[in-house]
JSON list of C-alpha atoms in Angstrom, two decimals:
[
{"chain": "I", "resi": 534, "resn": "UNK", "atom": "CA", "xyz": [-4.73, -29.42, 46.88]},
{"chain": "I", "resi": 535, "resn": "UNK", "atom": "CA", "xyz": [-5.09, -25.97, 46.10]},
{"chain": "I", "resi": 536, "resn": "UNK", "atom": "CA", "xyz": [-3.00, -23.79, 43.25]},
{"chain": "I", "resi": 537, "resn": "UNK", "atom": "CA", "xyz": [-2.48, -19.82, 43.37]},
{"chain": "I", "resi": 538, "resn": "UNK", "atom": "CA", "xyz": [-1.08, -18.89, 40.34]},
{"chain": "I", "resi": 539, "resn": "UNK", "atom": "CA", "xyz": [1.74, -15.69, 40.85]},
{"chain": "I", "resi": 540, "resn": "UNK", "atom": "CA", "xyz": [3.27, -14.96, 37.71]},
{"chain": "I", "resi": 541, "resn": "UNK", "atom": "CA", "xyz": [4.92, -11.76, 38.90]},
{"chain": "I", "resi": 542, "resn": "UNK", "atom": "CA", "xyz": [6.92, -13.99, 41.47]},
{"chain": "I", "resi": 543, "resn": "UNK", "atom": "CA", "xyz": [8.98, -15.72, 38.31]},
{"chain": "I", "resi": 544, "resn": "UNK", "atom": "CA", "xyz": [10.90, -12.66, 38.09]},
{"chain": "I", "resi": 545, "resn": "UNK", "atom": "CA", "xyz": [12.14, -12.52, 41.27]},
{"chain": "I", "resi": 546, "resn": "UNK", "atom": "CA", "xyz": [12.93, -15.89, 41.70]},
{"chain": "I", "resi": 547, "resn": "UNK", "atom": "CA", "xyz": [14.97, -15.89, 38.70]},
{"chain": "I", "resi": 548, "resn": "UNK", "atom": "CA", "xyz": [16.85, -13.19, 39.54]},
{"chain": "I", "resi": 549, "resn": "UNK", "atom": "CA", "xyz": [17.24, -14.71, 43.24]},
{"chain": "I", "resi": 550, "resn": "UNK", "atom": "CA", "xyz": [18.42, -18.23, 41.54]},
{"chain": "I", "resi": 551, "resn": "UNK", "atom": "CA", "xyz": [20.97, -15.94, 39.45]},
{"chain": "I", "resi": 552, "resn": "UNK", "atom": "CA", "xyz": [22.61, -13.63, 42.60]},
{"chain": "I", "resi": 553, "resn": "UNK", "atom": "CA", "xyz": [21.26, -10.88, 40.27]},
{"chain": "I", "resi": 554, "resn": "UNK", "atom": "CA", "xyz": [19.13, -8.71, 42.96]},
{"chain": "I", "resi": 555, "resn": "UNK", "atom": "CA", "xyz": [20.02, -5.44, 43.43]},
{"chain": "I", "resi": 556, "resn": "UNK", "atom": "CA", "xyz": [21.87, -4.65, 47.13]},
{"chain": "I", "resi": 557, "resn": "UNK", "atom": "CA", "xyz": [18.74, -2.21, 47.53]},
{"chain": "I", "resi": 558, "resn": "UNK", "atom": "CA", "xyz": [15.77, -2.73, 45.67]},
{"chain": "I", "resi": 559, "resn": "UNK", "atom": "CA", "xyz": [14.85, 1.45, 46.76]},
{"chain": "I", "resi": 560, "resn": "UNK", "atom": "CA", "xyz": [18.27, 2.38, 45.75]},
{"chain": "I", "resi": 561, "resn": "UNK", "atom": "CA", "xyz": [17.67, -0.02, 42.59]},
{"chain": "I", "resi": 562, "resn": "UNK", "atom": "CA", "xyz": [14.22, 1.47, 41.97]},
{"chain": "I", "resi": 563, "resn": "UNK", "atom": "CA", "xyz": [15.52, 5.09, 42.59]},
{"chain": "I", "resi": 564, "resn": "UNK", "atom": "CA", "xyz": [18.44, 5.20, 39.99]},
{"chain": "I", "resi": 565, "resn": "UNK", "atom": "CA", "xyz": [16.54, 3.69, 36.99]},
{"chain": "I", "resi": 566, "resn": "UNK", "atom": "CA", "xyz": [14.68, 5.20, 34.31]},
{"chain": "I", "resi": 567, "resn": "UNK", "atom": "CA", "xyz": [12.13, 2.81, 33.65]},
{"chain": "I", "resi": 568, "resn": "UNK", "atom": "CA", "xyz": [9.08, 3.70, 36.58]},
{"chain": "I", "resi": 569, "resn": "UNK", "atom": "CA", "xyz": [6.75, 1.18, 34.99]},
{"chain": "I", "resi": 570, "resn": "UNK", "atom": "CA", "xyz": [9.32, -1.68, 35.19]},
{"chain": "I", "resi": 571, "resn": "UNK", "atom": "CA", "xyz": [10.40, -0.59, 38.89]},
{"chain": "I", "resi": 572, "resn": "UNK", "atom": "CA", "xyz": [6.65, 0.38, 39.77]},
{"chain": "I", "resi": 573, "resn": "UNK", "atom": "CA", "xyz": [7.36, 3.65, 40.66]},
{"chain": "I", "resi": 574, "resn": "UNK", "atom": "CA", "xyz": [3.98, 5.45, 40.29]},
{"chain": "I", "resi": 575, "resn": "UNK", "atom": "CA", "xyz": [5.45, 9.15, 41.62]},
{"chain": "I", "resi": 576, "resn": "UNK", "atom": "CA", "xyz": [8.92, 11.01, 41.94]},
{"chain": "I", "resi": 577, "resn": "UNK", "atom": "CA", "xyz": [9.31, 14.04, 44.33]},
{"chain": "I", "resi": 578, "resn": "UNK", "atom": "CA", "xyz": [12.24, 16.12, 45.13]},
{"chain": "I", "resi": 579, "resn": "UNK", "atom": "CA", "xyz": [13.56, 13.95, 48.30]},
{"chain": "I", "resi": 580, "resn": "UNK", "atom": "CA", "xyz": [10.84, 10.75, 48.41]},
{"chain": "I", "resi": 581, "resn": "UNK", "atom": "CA", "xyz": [9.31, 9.00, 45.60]},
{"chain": "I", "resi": 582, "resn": "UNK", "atom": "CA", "xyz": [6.12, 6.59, 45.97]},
{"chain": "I", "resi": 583, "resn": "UNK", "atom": "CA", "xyz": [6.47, 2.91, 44.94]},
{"chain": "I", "resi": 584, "resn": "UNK", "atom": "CA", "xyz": [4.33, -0.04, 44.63]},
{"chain": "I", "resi": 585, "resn": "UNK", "atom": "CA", "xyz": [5.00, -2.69, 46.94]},
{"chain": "I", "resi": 586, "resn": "UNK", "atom": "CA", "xyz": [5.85, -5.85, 44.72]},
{"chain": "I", "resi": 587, "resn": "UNK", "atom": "CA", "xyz": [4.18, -8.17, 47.13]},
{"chain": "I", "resi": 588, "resn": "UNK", "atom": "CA", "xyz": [1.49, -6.30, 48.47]},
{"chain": "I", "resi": 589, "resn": "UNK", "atom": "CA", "xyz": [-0.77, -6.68, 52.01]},
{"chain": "I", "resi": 590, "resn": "UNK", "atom": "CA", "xyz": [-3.88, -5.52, 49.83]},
{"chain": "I", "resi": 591, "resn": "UNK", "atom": "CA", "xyz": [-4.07, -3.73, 46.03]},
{"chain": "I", "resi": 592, "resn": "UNK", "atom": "CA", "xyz": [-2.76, -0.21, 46.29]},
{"chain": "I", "resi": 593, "resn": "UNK", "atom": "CA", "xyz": [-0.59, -0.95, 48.94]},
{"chain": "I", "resi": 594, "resn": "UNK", "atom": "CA", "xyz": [2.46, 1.98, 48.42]},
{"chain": "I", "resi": 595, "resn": "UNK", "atom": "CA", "xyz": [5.77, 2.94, 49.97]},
{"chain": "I", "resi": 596, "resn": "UNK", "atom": "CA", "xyz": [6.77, 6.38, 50.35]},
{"chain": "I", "resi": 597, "resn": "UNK", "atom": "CA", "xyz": [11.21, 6.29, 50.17]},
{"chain": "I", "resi": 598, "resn": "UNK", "atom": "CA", "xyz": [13.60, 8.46, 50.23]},
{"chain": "I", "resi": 599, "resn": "UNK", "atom": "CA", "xyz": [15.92, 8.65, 47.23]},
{"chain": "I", "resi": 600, "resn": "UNK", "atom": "CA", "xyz": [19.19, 8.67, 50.10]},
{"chain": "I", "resi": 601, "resn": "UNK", "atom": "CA", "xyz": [20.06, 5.27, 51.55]},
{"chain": "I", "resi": 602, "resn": "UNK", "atom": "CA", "xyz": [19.25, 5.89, 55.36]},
{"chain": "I", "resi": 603, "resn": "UNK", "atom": "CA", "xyz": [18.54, 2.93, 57.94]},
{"chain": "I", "resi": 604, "resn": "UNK", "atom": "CA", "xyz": [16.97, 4.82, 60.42]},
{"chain": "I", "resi": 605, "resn": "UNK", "atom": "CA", "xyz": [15.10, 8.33, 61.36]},
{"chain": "I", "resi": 606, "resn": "UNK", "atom": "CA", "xyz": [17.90, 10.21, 63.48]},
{"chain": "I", "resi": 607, "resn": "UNK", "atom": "CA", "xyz": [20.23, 9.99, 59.95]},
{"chain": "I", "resi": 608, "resn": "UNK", "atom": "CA", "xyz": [17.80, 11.12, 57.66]},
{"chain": "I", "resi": 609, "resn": "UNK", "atom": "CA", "xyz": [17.38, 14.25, 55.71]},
{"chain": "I", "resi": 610, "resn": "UNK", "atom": "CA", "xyz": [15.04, 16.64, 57.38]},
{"chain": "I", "resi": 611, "resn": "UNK", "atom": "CA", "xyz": [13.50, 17.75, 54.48]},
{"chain": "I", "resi": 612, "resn": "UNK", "atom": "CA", "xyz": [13.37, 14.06, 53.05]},
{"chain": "I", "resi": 613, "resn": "UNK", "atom": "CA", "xyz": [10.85, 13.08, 56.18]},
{"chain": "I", "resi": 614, "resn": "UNK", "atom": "CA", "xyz": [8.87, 16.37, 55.76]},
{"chain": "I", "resi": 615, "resn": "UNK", "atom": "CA", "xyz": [8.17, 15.32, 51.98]},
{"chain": "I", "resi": 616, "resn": "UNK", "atom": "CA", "xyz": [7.66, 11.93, 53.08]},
{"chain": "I", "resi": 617, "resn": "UNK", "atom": "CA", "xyz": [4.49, 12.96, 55.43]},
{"chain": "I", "resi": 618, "resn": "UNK", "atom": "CA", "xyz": [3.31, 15.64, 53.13]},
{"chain": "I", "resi": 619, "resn": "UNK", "atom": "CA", "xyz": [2.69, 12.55, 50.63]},
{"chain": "I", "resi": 620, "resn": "UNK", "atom": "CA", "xyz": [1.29, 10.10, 52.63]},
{"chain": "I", "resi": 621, "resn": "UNK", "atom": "CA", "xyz": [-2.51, 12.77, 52.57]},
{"chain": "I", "resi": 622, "resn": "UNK", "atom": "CA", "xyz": [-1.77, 12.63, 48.51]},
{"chain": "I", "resi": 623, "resn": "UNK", "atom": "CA", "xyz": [-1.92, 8.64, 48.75]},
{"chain": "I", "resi": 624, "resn": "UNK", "atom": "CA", "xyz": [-4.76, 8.59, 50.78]},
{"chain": "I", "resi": 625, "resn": "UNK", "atom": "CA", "xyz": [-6.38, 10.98, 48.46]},
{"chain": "I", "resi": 626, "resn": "UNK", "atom": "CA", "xyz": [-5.69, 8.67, 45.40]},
{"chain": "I", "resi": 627, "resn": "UNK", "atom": "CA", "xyz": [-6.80, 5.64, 47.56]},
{"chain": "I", "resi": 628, "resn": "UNK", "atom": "CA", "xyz": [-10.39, 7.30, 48.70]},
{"chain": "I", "resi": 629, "resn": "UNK", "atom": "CA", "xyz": [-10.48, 8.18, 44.64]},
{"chain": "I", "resi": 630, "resn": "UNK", "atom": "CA", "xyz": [-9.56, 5.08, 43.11]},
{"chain": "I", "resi": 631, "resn": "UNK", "atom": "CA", "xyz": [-10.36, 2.09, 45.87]},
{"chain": "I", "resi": 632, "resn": "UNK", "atom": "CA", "xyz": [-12.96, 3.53, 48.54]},
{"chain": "I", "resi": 633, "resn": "UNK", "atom": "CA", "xyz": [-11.41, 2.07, 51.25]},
{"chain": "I", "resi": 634, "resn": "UNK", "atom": "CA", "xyz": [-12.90, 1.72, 54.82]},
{"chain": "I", "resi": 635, "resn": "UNK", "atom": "CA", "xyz": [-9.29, 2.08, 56.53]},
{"chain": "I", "resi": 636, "resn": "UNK", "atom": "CA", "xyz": [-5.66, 3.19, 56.12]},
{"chain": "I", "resi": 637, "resn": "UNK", "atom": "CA", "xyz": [-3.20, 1.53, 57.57]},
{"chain": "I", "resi": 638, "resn": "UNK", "atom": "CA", "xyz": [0.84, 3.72, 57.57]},
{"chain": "I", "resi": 639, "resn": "UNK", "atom": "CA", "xyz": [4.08, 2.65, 58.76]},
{"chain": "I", "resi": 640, "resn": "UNK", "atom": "CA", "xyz": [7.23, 2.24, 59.20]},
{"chain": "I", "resi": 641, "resn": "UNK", "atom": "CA", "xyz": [9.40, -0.85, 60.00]},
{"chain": "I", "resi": 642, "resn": "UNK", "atom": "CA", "xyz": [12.99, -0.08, 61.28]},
{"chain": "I", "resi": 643, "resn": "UNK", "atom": "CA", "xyz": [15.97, -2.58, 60.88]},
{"chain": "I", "resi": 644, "resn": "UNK", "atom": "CA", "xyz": [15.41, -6.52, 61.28]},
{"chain": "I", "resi": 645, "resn": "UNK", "atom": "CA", "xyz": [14.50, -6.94, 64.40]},
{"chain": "I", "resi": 646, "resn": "UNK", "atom": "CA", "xyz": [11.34, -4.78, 64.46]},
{"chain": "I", "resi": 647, "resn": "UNK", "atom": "CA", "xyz": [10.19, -6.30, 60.92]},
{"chain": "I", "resi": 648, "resn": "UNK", "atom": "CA", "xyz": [11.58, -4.45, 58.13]},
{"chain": "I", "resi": 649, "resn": "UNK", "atom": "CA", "xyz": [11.66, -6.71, 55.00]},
{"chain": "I", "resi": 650, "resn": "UNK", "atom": "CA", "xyz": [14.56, -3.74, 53.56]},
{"chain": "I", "resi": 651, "resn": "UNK", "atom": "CA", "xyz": [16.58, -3.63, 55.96]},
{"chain": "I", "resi": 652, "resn": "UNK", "atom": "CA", "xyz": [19.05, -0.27, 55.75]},
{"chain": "I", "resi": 653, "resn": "UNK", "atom": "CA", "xyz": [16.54, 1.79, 53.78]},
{"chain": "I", "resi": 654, "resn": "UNK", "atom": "CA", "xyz": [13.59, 3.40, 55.49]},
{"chain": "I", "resi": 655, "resn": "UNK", "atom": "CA", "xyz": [10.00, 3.73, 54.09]},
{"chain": "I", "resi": 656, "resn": "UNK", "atom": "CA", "xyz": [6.32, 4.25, 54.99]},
{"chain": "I", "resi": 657, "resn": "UNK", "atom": "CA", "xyz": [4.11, 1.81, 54.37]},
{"chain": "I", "resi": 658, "resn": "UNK", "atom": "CA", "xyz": [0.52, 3.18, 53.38]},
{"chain": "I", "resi": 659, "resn": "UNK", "atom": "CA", "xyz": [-2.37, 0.67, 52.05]},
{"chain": "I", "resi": 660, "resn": "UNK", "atom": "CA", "xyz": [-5.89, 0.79, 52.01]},
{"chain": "I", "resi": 661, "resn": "UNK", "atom": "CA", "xyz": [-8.03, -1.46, 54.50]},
{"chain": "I", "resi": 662, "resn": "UNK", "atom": "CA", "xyz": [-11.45, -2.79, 53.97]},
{"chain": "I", "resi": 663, "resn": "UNK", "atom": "CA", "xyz": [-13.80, -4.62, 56.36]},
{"chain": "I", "resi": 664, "resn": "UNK", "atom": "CA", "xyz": [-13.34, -8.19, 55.87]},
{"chain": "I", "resi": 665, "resn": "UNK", "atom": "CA", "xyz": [-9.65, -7.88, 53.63]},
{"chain": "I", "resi": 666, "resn": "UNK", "atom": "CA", "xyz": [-8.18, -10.54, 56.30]},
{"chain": "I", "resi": 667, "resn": "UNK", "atom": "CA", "xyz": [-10.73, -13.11, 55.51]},
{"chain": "I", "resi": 668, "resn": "UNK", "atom": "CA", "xyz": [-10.09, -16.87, 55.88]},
{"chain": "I", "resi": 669, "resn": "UNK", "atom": "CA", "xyz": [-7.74, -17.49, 53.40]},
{"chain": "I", "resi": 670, "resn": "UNK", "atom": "CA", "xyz": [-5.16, -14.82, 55.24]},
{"chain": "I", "resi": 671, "resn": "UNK", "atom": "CA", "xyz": [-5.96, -16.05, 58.43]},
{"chain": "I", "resi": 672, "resn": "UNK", "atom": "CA", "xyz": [-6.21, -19.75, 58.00]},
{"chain": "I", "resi": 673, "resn": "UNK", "atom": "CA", "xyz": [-4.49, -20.45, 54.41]},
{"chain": "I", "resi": 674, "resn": "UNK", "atom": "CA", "xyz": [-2.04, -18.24, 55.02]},
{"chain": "I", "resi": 675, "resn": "UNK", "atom": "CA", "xyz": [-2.65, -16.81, 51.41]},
{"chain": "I", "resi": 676, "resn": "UNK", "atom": "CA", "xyz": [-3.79, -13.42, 49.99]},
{"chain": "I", "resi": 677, "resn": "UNK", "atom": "CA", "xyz": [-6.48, -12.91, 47.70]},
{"chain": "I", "resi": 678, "resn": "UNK", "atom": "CA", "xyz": [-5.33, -9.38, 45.51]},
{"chain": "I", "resi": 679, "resn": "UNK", "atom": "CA", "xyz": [-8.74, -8.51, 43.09]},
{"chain": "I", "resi": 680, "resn": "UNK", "atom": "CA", "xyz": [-6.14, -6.47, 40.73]},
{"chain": "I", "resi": 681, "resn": "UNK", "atom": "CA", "xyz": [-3.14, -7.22, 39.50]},
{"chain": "I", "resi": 682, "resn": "UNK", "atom": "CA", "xyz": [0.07, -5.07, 40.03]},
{"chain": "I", "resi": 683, "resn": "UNK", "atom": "CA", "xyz": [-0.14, -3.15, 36.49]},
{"chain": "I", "resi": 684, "resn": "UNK", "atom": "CA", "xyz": [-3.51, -2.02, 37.06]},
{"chain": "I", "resi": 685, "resn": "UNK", "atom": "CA", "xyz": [-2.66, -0.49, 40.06]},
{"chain": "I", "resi": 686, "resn": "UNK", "atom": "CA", "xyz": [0.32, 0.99, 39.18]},
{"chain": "I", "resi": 687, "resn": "UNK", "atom": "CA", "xyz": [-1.98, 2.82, 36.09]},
{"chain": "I", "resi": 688, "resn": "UNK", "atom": "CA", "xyz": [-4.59, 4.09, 38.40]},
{"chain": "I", "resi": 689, "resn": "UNK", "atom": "CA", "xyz": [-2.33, 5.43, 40.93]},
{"chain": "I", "resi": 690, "resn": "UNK", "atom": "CA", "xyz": [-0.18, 7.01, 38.81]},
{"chain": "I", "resi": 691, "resn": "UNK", "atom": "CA", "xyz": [-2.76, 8.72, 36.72]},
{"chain": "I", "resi": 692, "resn": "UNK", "atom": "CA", "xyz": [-4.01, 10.39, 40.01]},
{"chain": "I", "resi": 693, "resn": "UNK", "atom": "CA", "xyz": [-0.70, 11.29, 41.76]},
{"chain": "I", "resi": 694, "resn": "UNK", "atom": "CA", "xyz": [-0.13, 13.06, 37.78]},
{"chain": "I", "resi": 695, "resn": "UNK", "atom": "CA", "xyz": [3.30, 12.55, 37.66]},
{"chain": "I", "resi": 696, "resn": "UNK", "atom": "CA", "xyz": [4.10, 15.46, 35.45]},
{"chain": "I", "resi": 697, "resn": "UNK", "atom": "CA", "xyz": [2.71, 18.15, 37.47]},
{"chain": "I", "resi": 698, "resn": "UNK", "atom": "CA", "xyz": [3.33, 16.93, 41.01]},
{"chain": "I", "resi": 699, "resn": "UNK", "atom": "CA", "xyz": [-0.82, 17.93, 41.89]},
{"chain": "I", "resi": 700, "resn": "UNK", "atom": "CA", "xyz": [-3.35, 15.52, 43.06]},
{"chain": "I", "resi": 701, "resn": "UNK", "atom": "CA", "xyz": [-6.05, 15.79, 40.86]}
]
């Protein structure tokens, strides 16, 4: 039998067992104060960039929109502009910080074509590498992350530079 530890999971599950999860975890993330806590790593004027709890591969990121918007045709002009004008910025900080071999971006809208927030939109970007879906994706049905969730919030973060809104 094989074990895969995931202490970051206990959280959630606690909070699931309790009813305590926020109606929007974006919304949620957006409102607080606390980036570190939420794992937001960058805050613009109409989009901010956020870790993805449960990541595909380390560094994977979603660009969202501080509104609450469910699909494209409702959301703020200026909001989507922002949100592609980041998504070069991220891929920036990932050819800095992970040297990755791909890029993978997108979007998943409503339920029914796969989004796991349903109501809120946001762009996926993560780095790819040859050989990231190895056997234990494929046939264990597991991921293998070499870096855990704070250390990737601290290296994106320091590149994005927060405070001055400038890729390094």
């Amino acid at each position: 039998m094989d074990y895969i530890w995931t202490p970051w999971r206990y959280q959630y599950m606690k909070q699931a067992e309790s009813n305590n999860l926020p109606e929007c975890i974006f919304c949620d993330a957006a409102n607080r104060k606390d980036d570190h806590e939420t794992l937001v790593v960058y805050r613009g004027k109409k989009v901010f960039i956020i870790l993805n709890r449960y990541p595909y591969t380390s560094g994977h990121v979603m660009i969202v929109p501080y509104a609450h918007v469910g699909d494209l045709s409702t959301a703020d002009p200026d909001a989507l502009s922002e949100m592609m004008l980041l998504a070069p910025r991220v891929e920036a900080a990932f050819r800095a910080n992970y040297k990755p071999d791909g890029m993978n971006l997108g979007m998943n809208l409503s339920r029914a074509g796969g989004a796991g927030v349903v109501g809120h939109i946001h762009l996926h970007v993560l780095p790819r590498w040859f050989g990231d879906s190895n056997f234990m994706t494929v046939v264990g049905e597991t991921r293998v992350l070499p870096e855990d969730l704070d250390t990737t919030y601290n290296r994106l973060r320091e590149y994005l530079n927060v405070t001055s809104g400038e890729v390094k």
